Amino acid sequence: MSAKIIDGKIIAADLRARVADEVTRVKRDHGLTPGLAVVLVGNDPASEVYVRNKAKQTEAAGMASFEHKLAADTPQADLLALIAKLNADASVHGILVQLPLPKGLDTQTVINAINPAKDVDGLHPINAGRLANGLPALTPCTPLGCIILAKTVHASLEGMNAVIIGRSNLVGRPLVQLLLNENATVTIAHSRTRDLAAICKNADLLLAAVGKPEMVKADWIKRGATVIDVGINRSPGADGKNKLVGDVAYEEALGVAGAITPVPGGVGQMTVACLLVNTLRAACAIKGLKAPAV
Amino acid sequence: MSAKIIDGKIIAADLRARVADEVTRVKRDHGLTPGLAVVLVGNDPASEVYVRNKAKQTEAAGMASFEHKLAADTPQADLLALIAKLNADASVHGILVQLPLPKGLDTQTVINAINPAKDVDGLHPINAGRLANGLPALTPCTPLGCIILAKTVHASLEGMNAVIIGRSNLVGRPLVQLLLNENATVTIAHSRTRDLAAICKNADLLLAAVGKPEMVKADWIKRGATVIDVGINRSPGADGKNKLVGDVAYEEALGVAGAITPVPGGVGQMTVACLLVNTLRAACAIKGLKAPAV
């Protein structure tokens, strides 16, 4: 028996199409064009690719895209001034500052400067706190994507034993809250966890977000479990060339898991789609409209 | 073999004494008298007892105590005006609004109005978010007390399997964060959890915060585990009279657990002591002093 492949590409395309439908509706019914501003400081090539991709998908969904590219040596005060301008700009509903920032800029200060209502990365402490306290919040995109993928396999996650490996602010910690909201029983494991394999083996839903190539082996996985692999690692393949692999030993996991996300083509596909969801949600909330149907 | 009793009364008294020492020091060295304002709306008898007790212990620790009693039918605007005044009052470093509030007052609006720097109950979303993101934060008192009690048994909680039963904003959810900060592996279970007994049986550290009298039985507990019982429930005793019991079947648990908190005399003792800790910490932070040694 081989696991069902959770196809992030198709699921993300479907999600983007639903966002686009809702954008058409809010434009038509409310004269609202959701707008996303992306700020890139410096010229890290990988970040440039991400930002270009975000802009393209934002426009494809019918939203307004605003790109702001600043030099790597931009003083912090200038970056904060730009954020203040975007906070005040009524055509901007989402503000994303591409991370990591160049040295000399303080990430937390920059995040704190973003209007929480426009914080589509869900990184502002007030959004993390609203999420932690069970209040409506903008939530980080990657964990949101994980939940959507898991729910393509299970109509409900209620009562499932979910195990998260990794406790980052970007993925692991917000996943705890999102999974609690889905009424799952949640375990969060990390580098100091003892007997990680045994803990993983109890998981009905296993989410790996640790950044270690193929760390999770087949014998860590409960037969029939759903596996969501957040890792994107470069690892030398049999031919000596680097290839992208996840945190899960995918080939061997296929024989044990009930369903699994591939890398690439799994969680990674969802992140930008969820950014569009967050921008749409932020725009509707700012405009005082009810939450959109995505 | 009978479990070690974790004596909350002695541990809380010791903590209060250490707070008092630090208060003496900051008064002497920095002319700072930490001040706690407690706001009670209405005349719920239990709340009146709590508030009186808080005031007494605040004064005993050498801090300034300010009590504000408002009528049950106080308009929300008046309560918010009082909070604004306390936010601006330089002699007040901690503001606690006693919950629950009478009907007609919106708890979340009231909590949001408190200056997060003075939010000694740790309930403001910005404190919950700072805690969730691993930043310094004022944290709810009861979970803080649980960690202190556990650490009287274990010098370090690192790598322990901690299981929390209950996912309230006041206890269960902040406990996840505090236990992660201690490098424990954390599982959070709740009413929708399947096979709760088996999950508890894996716990090296079991924290029950669910509000169901004696729900956790001896055969749910791993031999030698440390059990922290947050529950305070009224339950009819053998003589027909109500007695206070925890969420754990204490008498039978004594034969299995390695260490256990009694009810009363366990976690409940710690809450006010931790409120004093938070007030002292808030005062030092507001004054720009380094964090106190408690």
XYZ file of C-alpha atoms in Angstrom:
588
model
C 0.000 0.000 0.000
C 1.349 3.407 -0.862
C 0.337 6.663 0.798
C -1.998 9.118 -0.855
C 0.054 12.072 -2.103
C -1.307 15.396 -0.861
C -0.810 17.540 -3.945
C 0.000 21.049 -2.718
C 0.141 22.374 -6.254
C -3.466 21.489 -7.050
C -4.770 22.446 -3.600
C -2.973 25.821 -3.692
C -4.259 26.516 -7.226
C -7.790 25.752 -6.060
C -7.350 28.043 -3.044
C -6.003 30.879 -5.233
C -9.001 30.454 -7.550
C -11.372 30.742 -4.607
C -9.549 33.855 -3.393
C -9.861 35.322 -6.896
C -13.627 34.638 -6.878
C -14.007 36.400 -3.561
C -11.891 39.332 -4.792
C -14.219 39.642 -7.801
C -17.178 39.659 -5.412
C -15.839 42.316 -2.997
C -14.806 44.522 -5.920
C -18.242 44.241 -7.488
C -20.350 44.488 -4.319
C -18.219 46.797 -2.190
C -15.792 48.579 -4.522
C -12.945 47.026 -2.542
C -9.672 46.023 -4.219
C -7.507 44.251 -1.623
C -3.916 45.483 -1.808
C -0.692 43.813 -0.661
C 2.547 45.739 -0.138
C 5.749 43.693 -0.065
C 8.913 45.309 1.234
C 12.274 43.841 0.263
C 15.434 45.231 1.824
C 18.643 44.248 0.056
C 19.091 41.931 -2.890
C 19.244 38.401 -1.584
C 18.546 36.365 -4.758
C 16.222 33.850 -3.060
C 14.209 36.667 -1.483
C 13.954 38.396 -4.849
C 12.448 35.248 -6.366
C 9.922 34.958 -3.518
C 8.909 38.598 -3.790
C 8.463 38.409 -7.570
C 6.358 35.277 -7.138
C 4.195 36.923 -4.485
C 3.582 39.970 -6.685
C 2.653 37.788 -9.666
C 0.176 35.684 -7.703
C -1.310 38.752 -5.993
C -2.070 40.307 -9.364
C -3.344 37.006 -10.767
C -5.901 36.936 -7.942
C -7.147 40.387 -8.958
C -5.565 42.209 -6.041
C -3.311 45.267 -6.106
C 0.375 44.590 -5.595
C 2.832 47.214 -4.335
C 6.528 46.404 -4.335
C 9.041 48.421 -2.344
C 12.711 47.606 -2.848
C 15.182 49.246 -0.509
C 18.967 49.109 -0.524
C 20.665 46.684 1.862
C 22.153 49.624 3.808
C 18.799 51.352 4.330
C 18.743 52.944 7.802
C 16.171 51.485 10.158
C 14.442 54.871 10.474
C 13.786 54.910 6.713
C 12.295 51.421 6.787
C 10.095 52.394 9.743
C 8.997 55.543 7.887
C 7.971 53.435 4.883
C 5.982 51.101 7.143
C 4.247 54.102 8.748
C 3.314 55.313 5.263
C 1.932 51.897 4.312
C 0.051 51.686 7.631
C -1.692 54.940 6.699
C -2.303 54.069 3.033
C -5.972 53.098 2.537
C -5.188 51.129 -0.625
C -2.840 48.807 1.291
C -4.508 46.070 3.390
C -1.551 43.776 3.852
C 2.083 44.606 4.613
C 4.766 41.951 4.317
C 8.382 42.696 5.099
C 10.453 39.941 3.506
C 12.644 38.171 6.072
C 15.451 37.749 6.871
C 16.435 41.428 7.044
C 20.035 42.530 6.417
C 22.225 42.912 9.488
C 21.809 46.230 11.280
C 18.036 46.144 11.099
C 16.152 44.876 14.145
C 13.523 42.362 13.005
C 11.327 42.608 16.100
C 11.230 46.428 15.983
C 10.237 46.281 12.328
C 7.509 43.675 12.933
C 6.159 45.675 15.893
C 5.841 48.743 13.640
C 3.363 47.073 11.287
C -0.299 47.859 11.957
C -1.554 44.504 13.361
C -4.651 44.788 11.150
C -2.330 44.695 8.086
C 0.120 42.127 9.467
C -0.545 39.412 6.856
C 2.492 37.413 7.996
C 0.816 37.062 11.414
C 4.065 37.836 13.209
C 3.046 40.861 15.304
C 2.813 39.876 18.996
C -0.761 41.099 19.103
C -1.747 38.617 16.396
C 0.205 35.828 18.104
C -1.558 36.738 21.347
C -5.006 36.918 19.803
C -4.369 33.495 18.262
C -3.090 32.168 21.618
C -6.196 33.491 23.390
C -8.592 32.031 20.830
C -9.553 35.421 19.353
C -9.793 36.167 15.601
C -6.291 36.900 14.310
C -4.124 37.053 11.217
C -2.085 33.849 11.439
C 1.256 32.926 9.875
C 0.816 31.586 6.332
C 2.760 28.325 6.469
C 0.907 26.837 9.476
C -2.379 27.967 7.942
C -1.377 26.050 4.796
C -0.590 22.930 6.877
C -4.075 22.934 8.369
C -5.706 23.346 4.964
C -3.670 20.435 3.573
C -4.529 18.190 6.534
C -8.190 19.011 6.085
C -8.129 17.822 2.481
C -7.549 14.350 3.984
C -9.689 14.615 7.141
C -12.978 16.498 7.156
C -12.325 17.119 10.848
C -9.129 16.994 12.911
C -11.106 16.721 16.152
C -9.646 14.255 18.640
C -6.671 13.399 16.428
C -3.279 13.083 18.085
C -1.245 15.749 16.328
C 2.512 15.857 16.874
C 4.525 18.883 15.758
C 8.311 18.643 15.519
C 9.847 22.105 15.822
C 8.896 25.117 17.938
C 9.618 28.157 15.765
C 7.516 31.316 15.992
C 6.841 31.009 12.279
C 5.546 27.433 12.194
C 5.609 25.197 15.284
C 4.182 27.517 17.911
C 1.301 28.905 15.834
C 0.510 25.336 14.698
C -0.200 24.438 18.348
C -2.882 27.120 18.466
C -4.399 26.323 15.064
C -4.568 22.608 15.884
C -6.170 23.353 19.274
C -8.742 25.448 17.432
C -9.458 22.313 15.361
C -9.932 20.344 18.612
C -6.907 18.119 18.022
C -4.822 16.872 20.947
C -1.469 18.557 20.357
C 2.077 17.564 21.257
C 4.987 19.856 20.443
C 8.418 18.241 20.299
C 11.825 19.794 19.599
C 15.565 19.358 19.849
C 15.444 18.643 23.600
C 12.727 15.989 23.280
C 13.626 12.506 24.510
C 12.678 9.481 22.398
C 11.276 11.550 19.571
C 10.668 8.456 17.424
C 8.259 6.970 19.989
C 6.394 10.265 20.325
C 6.029 10.576 16.553
C 4.836 6.980 16.357
C 1.746 7.987 18.386
C 0.746 10.686 15.905
C -2.352 10.413 13.751
C -1.181 13.676 12.224
C 2.558 14.332 12.116
C 3.876 17.782 11.185
C 7.627 18.114 10.707
C 9.017 21.652 10.784
C 12.546 21.259 11.940
C 14.840 21.852 8.959
C 16.767 18.556 9.102
C 16.902 16.631 5.817
C 14.963 13.333 5.961
C 15.176 13.158 9.763
C 11.798 11.446 10.182
C 12.164 7.786 9.201
C 9.476 5.322 8.167
C 9.618 3.536 11.512
C 8.771 6.831 13.302
C 5.428 6.926 11.513
C 2.228 5.234 12.665
C 0.676 3.105 9.912
C -1.945 5.179 8.114
C -0.925 8.515 9.662
C -1.149 11.790 7.756
C 2.273 13.409 7.384
C 2.731 17.115 6.649
C 6.345 17.945 5.787
C 7.198 21.630 6.239
C 10.939 21.176 5.724
C 12.675 22.391 2.583
C 16.314 21.344 2.717
C 19.066 21.093 0.137
C 20.746 17.706 0.334
C 23.235 15.941 -1.969
C 21.462 13.290 -4.060
C 22.875 9.951 -5.351
C 24.301 11.825 -8.368
C 26.166 14.237 -6.083
C 23.961 17.147 -7.153
C 21.916 19.017 -4.527
C 18.236 18.225 -4.482
C 15.365 19.554 -2.359
C 14.223 17.209 0.377
C 11.879 17.587 3.312
C 12.271 16.729 6.988
C 10.714 13.326 6.250
C 12.406 10.411 4.436
C 9.733 10.584 1.776
C 10.378 7.430 -0.261
C 10.334 5.105 2.728
C 7.495 7.015 4.434
C 5.296 6.355 1.394
C 5.013 2.711 2.462
C 3.735 3.525 5.963
C 1.853 6.825 5.965
C -1.775 7.055 4.936
C -1.230 10.425 3.273
C 1.844 12.604 2.841
C 2.923 15.911 1.334
C 5.832 15.782 -1.127
C 8.777 18.206 -1.103
C 8.713 20.177 -3.302
C 5.057 20.405 -4.262
C 3.503 20.230 -0.804
C 3.422 22.828 1.971
C 5.656 25.239 0.055
C 2.952 25.703 -2.549
C 0.473 26.810 0.099
C 2.388 29.660 1.691
C 1.781 32.308 -0.958
C -1.809 31.138 -1.469
C -2.390 31.634 2.275
C -0.789 35.076 2.052
C -3.488 35.957 -0.476
C -6.131 34.554 1.911
C -4.754 36.726 4.718
C -4.678 39.834 2.509
C -8.298 39.258 1.503
C -9.306 38.665 5.134
C -7.438 41.780 6.278
C -9.059 43.896 3.559
C -12.558 42.703 4.500
C -11.911 43.274 8.221
C -10.504 46.775 7.668
C -13.467 47.630 5.432
C -15.893 46.289 8.087
C -17.173 43.487 5.826
C -17.881 40.013 7.113
C -15.102 37.446 6.773
C -14.749 36.106 3.216
C -15.691 32.505 2.377
C -12.049 31.345 2.116
C 5.689 4.199 48.729
C 3.821 7.442 49.107
C 4.335 10.522 46.952
C 6.247 13.535 48.166
C 3.723 16.290 49.002
C 4.555 19.548 47.261
C 3.679 22.041 49.976
C 2.349 25.148 48.251
C 1.950 26.965 51.529
C 5.650 26.794 52.414
C 6.834 27.409 48.838
C 4.524 30.428 48.457
C 5.637 31.850 51.810
C 9.256 31.495 50.736
C 8.498 33.208 47.414
C 6.699 36.075 49.169
C 9.677 36.490 51.489
C 12.032 36.703 48.505
C 9.739 39.273 46.869
C 9.769 41.288 50.105
C 13.591 41.209 50.154
C 13.716 42.487 46.570
C 11.157 45.195 47.397
C 13.375 46.318 50.283
C 16.316 46.448 47.888
C 14.598 48.465 45.124
C 13.190 50.896 47.687
C 16.619 51.414 49.228
C 18.682 51.510 46.026
C 16.246 53.107 43.601
C 13.532 54.815 45.673
C 10.993 52.530 43.984
C 7.909 51.274 45.832
C 6.087 48.817 43.563
C 2.333 49.470 43.611
C -0.549 47.160 42.763
C -4.049 48.444 41.988
C -6.880 45.931 42.269
C -10.254 46.812 40.781
C -13.350 44.980 42.001
C -16.681 45.592 40.303
C -19.731 44.398 42.224
C -19.835 42.512 45.497
C -19.383 38.840 44.750
C -18.406 37.445 48.181
C -15.685 35.114 46.846
C -14.125 37.949 44.821
C -14.213 40.190 47.901
C -12.231 37.590 49.854
C -9.664 37.264 47.044
C -9.248 41.022 46.753
C -8.826 41.484 50.496
C -6.242 38.697 50.549
C -4.333 40.244 47.633
C -4.245 43.644 49.351
C -3.018 42.117 52.611
C -0.208 40.157 50.955
C 0.794 43.124 48.789
C 1.243 45.287 51.898
C 3.016 42.475 53.761
C 5.585 42.380 50.928
C 6.250 46.103 51.403
C 4.439 47.203 48.255
C 1.724 49.829 47.906
C -1.798 48.489 47.529
C -4.625 50.470 45.917
C -8.147 49.079 46.097
C -10.923 50.355 43.851
C -14.426 49.055 44.521
C -17.099 49.918 41.998
C -20.825 49.181 42.085
C -22.076 46.168 40.083
C -23.975 48.497 37.738
C -20.932 50.647 36.916
C -21.097 51.687 33.235
C -18.275 50.305 31.111
C -17.106 53.844 30.270
C -16.532 54.567 33.964
C -14.499 51.386 34.402
C -12.430 52.233 31.314
C -11.880 55.765 32.653
C -10.574 54.328 35.932
C -8.203 52.019 34.026
C -6.940 54.973 31.968
C -6.259 56.846 35.215
C -4.365 53.873 36.660
C -2.426 53.462 33.393
C -1.248 57.057 33.789
C -0.551 56.861 37.554
C 3.213 56.573 38.135
C 2.721 55.017 41.576
C 0.804 52.078 40.053
C 2.904 49.359 38.373
C 0.360 46.572 38.290
C -3.344 46.688 37.470
C -5.567 43.721 38.185
C -9.264 43.756 37.358
C -10.886 40.972 39.376
C -12.743 38.523 37.124
C -15.433 37.539 36.426
C -16.996 40.951 35.724
C -20.733 41.543 36.200
C -22.932 41.106 33.141
C -23.026 44.124 30.854
C -19.269 44.671 31.023
C -17.167 43.256 28.170
C -14.191 41.421 29.659
C -12.016 41.533 26.526
C -12.529 45.292 26.055
C -11.577 45.870 29.677
C -8.452 43.666 29.442
C -7.406 45.381 26.206
C -7.607 48.764 27.957
C -4.921 47.887 30.508
C -1.418 49.113 29.682
C 0.367 45.836 28.788
C 3.353 46.960 30.892
C 1.040 46.957 33.964
C -0.955 43.846 33.018
C 0.092 41.709 36.016
C -2.575 39.101 35.219
C -0.823 38.517 31.863
C -4.135 38.456 30.003
C -3.586 41.266 27.481
C -3.147 39.791 23.981
C 0.193 41.537 23.638
C 1.525 39.672 26.681
C 0.051 36.379 25.451
C 1.688 37.059 22.072
C 5.046 38.008 23.540
C 4.941 34.806 25.583
C 3.927 32.800 22.489
C 6.793 34.318 20.506
C 9.361 33.655 23.219
C 9.771 37.338 24.153
C 9.849 38.666 27.739
C 6.259 39.029 28.936
C 4.066 39.305 31.999
C 2.555 35.831 32.290
C -0.618 34.636 34.024
C 0.000 33.927 37.717
C -1.420 30.418 38.107
C 0.677 28.803 35.320
C 3.730 30.650 36.640
C 3.013 29.112 40.045
C 2.742 25.633 38.491
C 6.214 25.949 36.955
C 7.723 27.134 40.238
C 6.143 24.178 42.082
C 7.383 21.661 39.476
C 10.865 23.108 39.749
C 10.951 22.492 43.492
C 10.954 18.793 42.545
C 13.058 18.900 39.349
C 15.992 21.260 39.008
C 15.313 21.204 35.259
C 12.177 20.271 33.291
C 14.214 19.818 30.104
C 13.194 16.804 28.048
C 10.369 15.825 30.390
C 7.089 14.731 28.842
C 4.642 17.285 30.209
C 0.927 16.711 29.702
C -1.554 19.513 30.370
C -5.261 18.720 30.693
C -7.336 21.803 29.865
C -6.837 24.576 27.320
C -8.059 27.745 29.035
C -6.478 31.144 28.302
C -5.806 31.509 32.003
C -3.958 28.234 32.605
C -3.635 25.569 29.887
C -2.562 27.676 26.926
C 0.052 29.796 28.743
C 1.367 26.608 30.393
C 2.266 25.294 26.922
C 4.495 28.310 26.365
C 6.073 28.289 29.828
C 6.838 24.562 29.563
C 8.341 25.036 26.086
C 10.528 27.765 27.562
C 11.707 25.132 30.077
C 12.524 22.779 27.150
C 9.876 20.231 28.101
C 8.040 18.240 25.430
C 4.472 19.442 25.796
C 1.134 17.780 25.106
C -2.116 19.677 25.599
C -5.254 17.591 26.021
C -8.865 18.688 26.516
C -12.500 17.624 26.374
C -12.209 16.364 22.789
C -9.107 14.264 23.472
C -9.444 10.539 22.794
C -8.057 8.045 25.308
C -7.033 10.711 27.786
C -5.967 8.122 30.377
C -3.325 6.667 28.025
C -1.985 10.122 27.170
C -1.711 11.054 30.848
C 0.011 7.747 31.582
C 2.937 8.922 29.390
C 3.463 12.085 31.419
C 6.557 12.637 33.546
C 4.864 15.875 34.582
C 1.066 15.943 34.629
C -0.791 19.239 35.048
C -4.559 19.043 35.519
C -6.498 22.266 34.922
C -9.907 21.146 33.891
C -12.305 21.821 36.779
C -13.684 18.285 37.160
C -13.533 16.875 40.709
C -11.113 13.945 41.015
C -11.257 13.152 37.292
C -7.637 11.952 37.105
C -7.442 8.475 38.622
C -4.410 6.655 39.983
C -4.239 4.392 36.928
C -3.877 7.465 34.659
C -0.612 8.349 36.387
C 2.826 7.030 35.457
C 4.657 5.624 38.472
C 6.897 8.323 39.902
C 5.386 11.191 37.877
C 5.077 14.700 39.271
C 1.436 15.796 39.445
C 0.390 19.456 39.615
C -3.311 19.831 40.388
C -4.751 23.222 39.399
C -8.374 22.256 40.016
C -10.316 23.644 42.970
C -13.747 22.029 43.054
C -16.449 21.760 45.681
C -17.574 18.164 46.023
C -19.771 16.396 48.606
C -17.610 14.395 51.045
C -18.476 11.129 52.831
C -20.220 13.164 55.561
C -22.447 14.877 52.985
C -20.724 18.228 53.548
C -18.987 19.977 50.662
C -15.207 19.788 50.662
C -12.582 21.199 48.329
C -11.044 18.681 45.954
C -8.756 18.981 42.950
C -8.968 17.514 39.462
C -6.903 14.559 40.682
C -8.137 11.740 42.937
C -5.560 12.713 45.518
C -5.736 9.841 48.001
C -5.272 7.128 45.380
C -2.758 9.191 43.389
C -0.510 9.348 46.468
C 0.358 5.680 45.950
C 1.521 6.140 42.343
C 2.867 9.664 41.842
C 6.412 10.610 42.766
C 5.317 14.062 43.923
C 1.937 15.763 44.049
C 0.335 19.061 45.048
C -2.543 18.844 47.548
C -5.839 20.736 47.198
C -6.120 22.993 49.077
C -2.542 23.949 49.947
C -0.951 23.504 46.527
C -1.252 25.635 43.383
C -3.866 27.922 44.945
C -1.292 29.195 47.404
C 1.010 30.273 44.590
C -1.318 32.512 42.614
C -1.176 35.593 44.825
C 2.548 35.106 45.464
C 3.103 35.117 41.679
C 0.964 38.243 41.391
C 3.458 39.915 43.732
C 6.314 38.601 41.558
C 4.648 40.078 38.472
C 4.061 43.428 40.185
C 7.702 43.601 41.231
C 8.844 42.631 37.715
C 6.517 45.194 36.132
C 7.745 47.932 38.474
C 11.398 47.179 37.681
C 10.718 47.077 33.923
C 8.762 50.351 33.969
C 11.518 51.996 36.013
C 14.144 50.649 33.554
C 15.845 48.491 36.191
C 17.119 45.011 35.436
C 14.765 42.110 36.200
C 14.604 41.280 39.927
C 16.096 38.050 41.285
C 12.689 36.393 41.744
